[in-house]
Short mmCIF file of C-alpha atoms and ligand atoms in Angstrom, two decimals:
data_model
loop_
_atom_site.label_atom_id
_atom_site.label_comp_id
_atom_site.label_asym_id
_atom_site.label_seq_id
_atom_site.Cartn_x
_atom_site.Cartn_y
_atom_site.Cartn_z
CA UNK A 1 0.00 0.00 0.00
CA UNK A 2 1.54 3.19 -1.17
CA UNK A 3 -1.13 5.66 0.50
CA UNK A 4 -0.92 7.85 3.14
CA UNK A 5 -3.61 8.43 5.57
CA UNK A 6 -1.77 11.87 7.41
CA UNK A 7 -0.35 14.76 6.01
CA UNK A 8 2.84 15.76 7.94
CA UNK A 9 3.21 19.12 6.63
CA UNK A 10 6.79 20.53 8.10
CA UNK A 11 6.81 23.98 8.36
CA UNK A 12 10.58 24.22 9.91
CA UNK A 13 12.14 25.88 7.29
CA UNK A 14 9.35 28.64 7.41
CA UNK A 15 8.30 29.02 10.80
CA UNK A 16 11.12 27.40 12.33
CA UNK A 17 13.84 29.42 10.63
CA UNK A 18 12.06 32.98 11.10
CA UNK A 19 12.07 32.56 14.62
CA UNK A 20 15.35 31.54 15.63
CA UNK A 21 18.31 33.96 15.94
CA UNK A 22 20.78 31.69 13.55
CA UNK A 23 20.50 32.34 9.53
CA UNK A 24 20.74 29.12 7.91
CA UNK A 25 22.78 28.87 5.05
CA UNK A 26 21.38 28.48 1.78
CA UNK A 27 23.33 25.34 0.84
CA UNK A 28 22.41 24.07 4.46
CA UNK A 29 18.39 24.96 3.93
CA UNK A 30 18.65 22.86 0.39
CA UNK A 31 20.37 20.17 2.25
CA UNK A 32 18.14 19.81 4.78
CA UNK A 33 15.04 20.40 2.46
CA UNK A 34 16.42 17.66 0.35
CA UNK A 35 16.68 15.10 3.36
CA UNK A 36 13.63 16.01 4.79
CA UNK A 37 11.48 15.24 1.16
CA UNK A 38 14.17 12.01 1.40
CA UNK A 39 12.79 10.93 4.95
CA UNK A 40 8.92 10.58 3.58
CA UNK A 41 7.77 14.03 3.90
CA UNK A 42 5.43 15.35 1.35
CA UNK A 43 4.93 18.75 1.88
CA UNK A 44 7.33 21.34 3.16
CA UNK A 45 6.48 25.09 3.65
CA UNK A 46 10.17 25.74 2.57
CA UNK A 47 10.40 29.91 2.70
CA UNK A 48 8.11 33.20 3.08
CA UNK A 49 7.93 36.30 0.62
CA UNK A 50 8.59 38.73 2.77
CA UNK A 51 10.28 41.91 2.08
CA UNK A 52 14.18 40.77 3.20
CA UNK A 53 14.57 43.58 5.52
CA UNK A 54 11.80 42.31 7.65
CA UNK A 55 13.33 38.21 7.73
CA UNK A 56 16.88 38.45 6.39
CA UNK A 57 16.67 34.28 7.79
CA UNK A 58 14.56 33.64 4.86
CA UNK A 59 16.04 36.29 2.34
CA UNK A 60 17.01 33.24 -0.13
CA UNK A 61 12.91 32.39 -0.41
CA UNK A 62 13.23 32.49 -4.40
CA UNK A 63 15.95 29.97 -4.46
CA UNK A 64 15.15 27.91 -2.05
CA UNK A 65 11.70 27.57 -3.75
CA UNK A 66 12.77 27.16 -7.08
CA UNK A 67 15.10 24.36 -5.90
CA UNK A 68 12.57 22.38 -3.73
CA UNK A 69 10.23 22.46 -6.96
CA UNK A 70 12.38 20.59 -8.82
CA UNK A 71 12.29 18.02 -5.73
CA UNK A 72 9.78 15.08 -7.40
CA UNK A 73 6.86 14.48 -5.20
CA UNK A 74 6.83 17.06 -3.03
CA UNK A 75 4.48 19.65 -2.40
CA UNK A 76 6.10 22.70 -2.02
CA UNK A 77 4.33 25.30 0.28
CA UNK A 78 4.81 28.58 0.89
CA UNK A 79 3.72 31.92 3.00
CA UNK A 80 3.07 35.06 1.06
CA UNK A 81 1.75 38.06 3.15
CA UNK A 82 0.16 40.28 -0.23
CA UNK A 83 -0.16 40.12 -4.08
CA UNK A 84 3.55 40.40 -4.90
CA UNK A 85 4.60 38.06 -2.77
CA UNK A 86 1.59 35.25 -4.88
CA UNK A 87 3.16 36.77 -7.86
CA UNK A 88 6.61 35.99 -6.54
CA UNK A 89 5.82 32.44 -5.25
CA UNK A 90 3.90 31.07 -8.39
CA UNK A 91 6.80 32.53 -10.75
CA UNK A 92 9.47 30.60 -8.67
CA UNK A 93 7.23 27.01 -8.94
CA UNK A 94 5.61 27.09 -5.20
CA UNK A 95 2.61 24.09 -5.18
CA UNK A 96 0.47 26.05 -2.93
CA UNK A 97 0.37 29.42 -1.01
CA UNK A 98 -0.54 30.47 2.83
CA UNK A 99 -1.62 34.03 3.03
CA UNK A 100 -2.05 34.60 6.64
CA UNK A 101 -5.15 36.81 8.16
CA UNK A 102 -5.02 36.83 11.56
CA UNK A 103 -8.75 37.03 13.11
CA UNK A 104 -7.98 39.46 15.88
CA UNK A 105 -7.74 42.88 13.48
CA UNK A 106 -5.45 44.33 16.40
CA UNK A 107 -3.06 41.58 15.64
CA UNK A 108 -3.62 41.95 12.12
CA UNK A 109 -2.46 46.02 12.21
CA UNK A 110 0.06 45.13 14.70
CA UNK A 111 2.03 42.36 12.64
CA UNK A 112 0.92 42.94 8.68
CA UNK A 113 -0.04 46.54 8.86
CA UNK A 114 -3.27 45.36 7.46
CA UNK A 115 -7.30 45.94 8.03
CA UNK A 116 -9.44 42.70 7.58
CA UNK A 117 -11.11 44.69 4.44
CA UNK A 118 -7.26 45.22 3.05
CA UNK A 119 -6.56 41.93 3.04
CA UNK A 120 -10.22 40.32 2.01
CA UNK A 121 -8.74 42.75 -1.22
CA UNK A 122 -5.44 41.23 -1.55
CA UNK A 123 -7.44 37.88 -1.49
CA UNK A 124 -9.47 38.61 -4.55
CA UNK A 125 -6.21 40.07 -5.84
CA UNK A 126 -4.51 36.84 -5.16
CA UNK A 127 -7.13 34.43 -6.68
CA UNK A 128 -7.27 37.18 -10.07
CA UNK A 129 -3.59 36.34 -10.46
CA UNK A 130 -3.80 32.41 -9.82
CA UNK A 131 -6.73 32.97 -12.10
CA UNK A 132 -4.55 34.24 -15.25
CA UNK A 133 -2.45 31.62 -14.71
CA UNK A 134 -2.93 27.74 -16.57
CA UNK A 135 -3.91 25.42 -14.29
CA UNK A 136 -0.86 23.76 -14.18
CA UNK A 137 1.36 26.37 -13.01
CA UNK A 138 -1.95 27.40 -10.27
CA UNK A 139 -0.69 26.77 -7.07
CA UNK A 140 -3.26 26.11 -4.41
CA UNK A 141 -4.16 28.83 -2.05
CA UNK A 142 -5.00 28.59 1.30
CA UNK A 143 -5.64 31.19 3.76
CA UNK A 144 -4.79 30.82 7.12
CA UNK A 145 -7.00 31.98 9.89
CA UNK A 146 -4.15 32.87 12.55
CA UNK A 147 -5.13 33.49 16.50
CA UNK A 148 -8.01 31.79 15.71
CA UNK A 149 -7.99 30.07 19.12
CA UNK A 150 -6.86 33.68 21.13
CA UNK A 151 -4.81 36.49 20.89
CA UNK A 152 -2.00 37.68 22.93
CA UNK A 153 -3.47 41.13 22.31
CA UNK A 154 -7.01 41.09 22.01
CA UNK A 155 -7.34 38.27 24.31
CA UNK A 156 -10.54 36.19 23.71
CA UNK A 157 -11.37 35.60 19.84
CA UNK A 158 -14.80 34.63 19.05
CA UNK A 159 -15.61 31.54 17.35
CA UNK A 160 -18.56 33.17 15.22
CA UNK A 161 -15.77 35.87 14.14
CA UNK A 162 -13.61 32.99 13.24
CA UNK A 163 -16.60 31.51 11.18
CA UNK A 164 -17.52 34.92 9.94
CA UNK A 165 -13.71 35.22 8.01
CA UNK A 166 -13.66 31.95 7.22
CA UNK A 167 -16.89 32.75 4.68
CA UNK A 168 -15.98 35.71 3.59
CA UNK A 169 -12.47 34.59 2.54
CA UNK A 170 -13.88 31.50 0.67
CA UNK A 171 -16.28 34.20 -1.16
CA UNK A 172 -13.11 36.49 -2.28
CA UNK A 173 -11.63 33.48 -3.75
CA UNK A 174 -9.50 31.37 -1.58
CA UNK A 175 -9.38 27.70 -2.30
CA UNK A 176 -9.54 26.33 1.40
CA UNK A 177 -8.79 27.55 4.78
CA UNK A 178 -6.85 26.74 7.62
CA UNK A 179 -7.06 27.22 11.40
CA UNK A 180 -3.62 28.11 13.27
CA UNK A 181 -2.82 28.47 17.05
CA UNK A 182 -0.48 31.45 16.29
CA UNK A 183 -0.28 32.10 20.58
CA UNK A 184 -0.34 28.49 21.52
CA UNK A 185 -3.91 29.27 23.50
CA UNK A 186 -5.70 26.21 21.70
CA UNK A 187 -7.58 23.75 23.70
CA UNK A 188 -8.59 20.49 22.81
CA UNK A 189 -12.59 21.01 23.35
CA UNK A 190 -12.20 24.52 21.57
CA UNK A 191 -10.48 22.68 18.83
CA UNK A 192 -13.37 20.38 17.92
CA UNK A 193 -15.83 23.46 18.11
CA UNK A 194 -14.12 25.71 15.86
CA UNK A 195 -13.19 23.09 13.33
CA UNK A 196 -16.94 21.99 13.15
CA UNK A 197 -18.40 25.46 12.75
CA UNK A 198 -16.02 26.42 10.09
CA UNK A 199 -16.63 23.64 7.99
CA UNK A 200 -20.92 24.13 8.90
CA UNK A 201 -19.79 27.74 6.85
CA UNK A 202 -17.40 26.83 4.11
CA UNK A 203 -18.24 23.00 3.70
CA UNK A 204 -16.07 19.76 5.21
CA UNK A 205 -13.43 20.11 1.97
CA UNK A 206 -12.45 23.14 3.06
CA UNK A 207 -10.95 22.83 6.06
CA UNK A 208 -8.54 20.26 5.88
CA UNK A 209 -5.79 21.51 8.12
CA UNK A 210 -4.52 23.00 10.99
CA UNK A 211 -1.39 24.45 12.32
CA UNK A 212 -0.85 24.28 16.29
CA UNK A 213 1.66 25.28 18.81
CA UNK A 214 3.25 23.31 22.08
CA UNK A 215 3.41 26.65 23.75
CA UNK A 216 1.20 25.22 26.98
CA UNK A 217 2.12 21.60 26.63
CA UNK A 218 -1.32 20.71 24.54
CA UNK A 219 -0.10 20.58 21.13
CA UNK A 220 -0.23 16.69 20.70
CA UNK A 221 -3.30 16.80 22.62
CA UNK A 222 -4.67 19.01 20.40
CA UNK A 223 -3.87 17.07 17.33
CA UNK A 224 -5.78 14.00 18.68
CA UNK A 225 -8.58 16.64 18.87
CA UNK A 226 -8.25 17.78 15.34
CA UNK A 227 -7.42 13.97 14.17
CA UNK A 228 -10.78 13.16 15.53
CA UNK A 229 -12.46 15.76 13.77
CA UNK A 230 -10.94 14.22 10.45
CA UNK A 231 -8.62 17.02 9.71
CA UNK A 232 -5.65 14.84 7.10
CA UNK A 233 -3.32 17.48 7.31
CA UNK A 234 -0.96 18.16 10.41
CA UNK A 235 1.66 21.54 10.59
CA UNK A 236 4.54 20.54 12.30
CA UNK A 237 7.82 21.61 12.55
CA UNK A 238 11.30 19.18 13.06
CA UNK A 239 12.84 19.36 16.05
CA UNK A 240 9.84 21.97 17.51
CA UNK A 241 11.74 24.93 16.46
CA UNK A 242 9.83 28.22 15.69
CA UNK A 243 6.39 28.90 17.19
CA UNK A 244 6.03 30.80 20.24
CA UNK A 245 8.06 29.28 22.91
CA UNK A 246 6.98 31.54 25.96
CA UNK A 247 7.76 29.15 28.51
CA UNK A 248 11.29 28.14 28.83
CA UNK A 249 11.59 24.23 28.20
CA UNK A 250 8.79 24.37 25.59
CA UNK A 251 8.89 23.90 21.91
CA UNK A 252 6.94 26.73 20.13
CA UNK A 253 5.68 24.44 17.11
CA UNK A 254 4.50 20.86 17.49
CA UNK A 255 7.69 18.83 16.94
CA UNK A 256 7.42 16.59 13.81
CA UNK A 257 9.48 13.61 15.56
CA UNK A 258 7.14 13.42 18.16
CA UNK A 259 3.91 14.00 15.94
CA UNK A 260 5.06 11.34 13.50
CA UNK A 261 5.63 8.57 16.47
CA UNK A 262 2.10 9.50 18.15
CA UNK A 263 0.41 8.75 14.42
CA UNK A 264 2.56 5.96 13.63
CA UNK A 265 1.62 4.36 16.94
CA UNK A 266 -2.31 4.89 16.02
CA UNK A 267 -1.93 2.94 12.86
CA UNK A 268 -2.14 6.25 10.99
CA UNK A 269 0.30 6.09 7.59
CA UNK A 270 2.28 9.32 7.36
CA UNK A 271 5.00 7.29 4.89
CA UNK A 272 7.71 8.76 6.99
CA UNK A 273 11.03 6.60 7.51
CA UNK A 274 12.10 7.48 11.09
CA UNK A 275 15.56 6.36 10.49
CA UNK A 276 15.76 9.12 7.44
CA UNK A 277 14.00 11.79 9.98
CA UNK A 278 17.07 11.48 12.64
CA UNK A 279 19.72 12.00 9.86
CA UNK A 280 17.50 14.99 8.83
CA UNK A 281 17.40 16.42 12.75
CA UNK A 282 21.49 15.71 11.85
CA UNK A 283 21.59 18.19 8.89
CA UNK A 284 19.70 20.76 11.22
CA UNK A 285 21.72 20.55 14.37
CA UNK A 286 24.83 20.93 12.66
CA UNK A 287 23.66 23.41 10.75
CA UNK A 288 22.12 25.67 13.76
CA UNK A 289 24.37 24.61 16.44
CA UNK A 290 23.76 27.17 18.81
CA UNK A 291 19.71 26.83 18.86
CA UNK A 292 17.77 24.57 21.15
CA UNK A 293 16.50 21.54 19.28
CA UNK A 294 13.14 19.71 21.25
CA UNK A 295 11.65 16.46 21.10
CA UNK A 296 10.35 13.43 23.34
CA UNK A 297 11.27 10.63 20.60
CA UNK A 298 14.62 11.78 19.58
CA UNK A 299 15.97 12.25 23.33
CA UNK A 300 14.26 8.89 24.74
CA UNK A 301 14.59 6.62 21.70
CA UNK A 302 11.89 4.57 19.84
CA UNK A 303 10.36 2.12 22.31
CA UNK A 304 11.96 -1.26 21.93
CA UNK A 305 10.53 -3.21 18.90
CA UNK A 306 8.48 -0.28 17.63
CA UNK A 307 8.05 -0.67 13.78
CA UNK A 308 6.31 1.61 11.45
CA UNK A 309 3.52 0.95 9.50
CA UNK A 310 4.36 -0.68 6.22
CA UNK A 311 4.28 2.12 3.56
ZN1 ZN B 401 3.89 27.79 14.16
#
């Protein structure tokens, strides 16, 4: 059987590398890339279009991109915050495309300098652009609802203002949305409740995935919340770096060691080779030897006699 049932979609060389102090070299990033798509995984959000000033870690977006497209069988994702940056990301060969929109409009002025009606704009922008492409070069474009769960601003985020965006991005043209735990408030009830009241609004196909933080020790719990929910595709990032570590000991971002063992374990086929996945946490930690790498699995070990499922 050559299908898998999870999508493990690592976001480390996105989220992971904007957060941490260290810039990754570019030969390092397409080494590690290249491992990473070796170990099993099938979608990587490799870079983000973001004016260079802003993340000189992820200045080398365009060639990083170009060079994971050429990678066979791998999705390659990637975050663009406007227009130029779709423009940017479709031109270089990116598979699909993660605007964010961040729920709380405070957070949304505070981090992209943007109004909710701005951006429902750059949306229909967006899907004009995809629109002139041919479908072959369309990459798929998903809109991220970020501090969906809470906001270390606003506080409290309603779920019917959640719901609410999630409509009115699908009407401006986005082809699915996602929910993500940008402050690490997400609990596992609240994850079942928002998932089911976005897909009441936008339909069950559109919502497939979510993207959720460690940040208060509930990120795998959450998972099991989502999994249960039948969400297929799973943000997580290698070796837990990025996120929003707050609390010291934490991993910001779900760690993708640990995420792949828990699914694994539940019979769940994410057609990941553990063995391949340690020499890829290799690549990393030599690469960023003065960051904090997390992880459960890759400090205890496997249990003994643990297998995989067969892929
Ligand atoms: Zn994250």
């Amino acid at each position: 059987m050559n299908t898998t049932d999870i999508l493990v979609s690592e976001v480390g060389p996105r989220d992971g590398l904007q957060s941490v102090k260290s810039i990754m070299q570019t030969g390092d990033k397409k080494a590690w890339i290249r491992s990473l798509a070796g170990a099993g995984i099938k979608e990587i959000e490799v870079g983000s279009f973001v004016p260079k000033t802003l993340l000189p870690q992820l200045a080398d977006t365009q060639e990083i991109v170009e060079f994971a497209s050429q990678i066979e069988h791998l999705m390659v994702a990637v975050l663009v915050p406007n227009l130029y940056g779709a423009v940017a990301a479709s031109n270089a060969g990116a598979d699909k495309i993660t605007l964010p929109f961040s729920v709380s409009e405070t957070h949304s002025q505070a981090n992209l300098k943007r109004s909710h009606e701005q951006l429902f704009d750059e949306v229909s922008a967006i899907r004009s652009h995809l629109d002139s492409l041919p479908p072959s070069q369309r990459p798929h474009f998903e809109v991220s609802l970020s501090t969906a769960f809470g906001c270390t601003l606003e506080g409290a985020v309603s779920e019917s203002a959640v719901t609410r965006s999630a409509e009115r991005l699908m009407a401006q043209g986005a082809d699915e949305v996602g929910l993500s735990d940008t402050t690490g408030y997400a609990t596992p009830d609240q994850v079942k409740r928002l998932i089911q009241s976005v897909r009441r609004a936008v339909g069950h196909d559109k919502l497939t995935g979510v993207h959720l933080h460690n940040t208060r020790g509930l990120g795998l719990a959450n998972v099991l919340a989502a999994l249960e929910m039948d969400i297929t595709t799973i943000d997580s990032s290698m070796a837990g770096i990025g996120g929003c570590p707050f609390a010291p000991g934490a991993s910001g971002n779900i760690v993708t060691e640990d995420l792949v063992f828990m699914l694994e374990s539940m019979g769940l086929n994410t057609g990941i080779d553990f063995e391949k996945l340690f020499e890829s946490r290799a690549i990393l930690a030599a690469a960023l030897p003065n960051e904090e790498l997390f992880g459960f699995i890759p400090q205890a070990g496997l249990p003994l006699g643990w297998v995989a499922n067969e892929y």
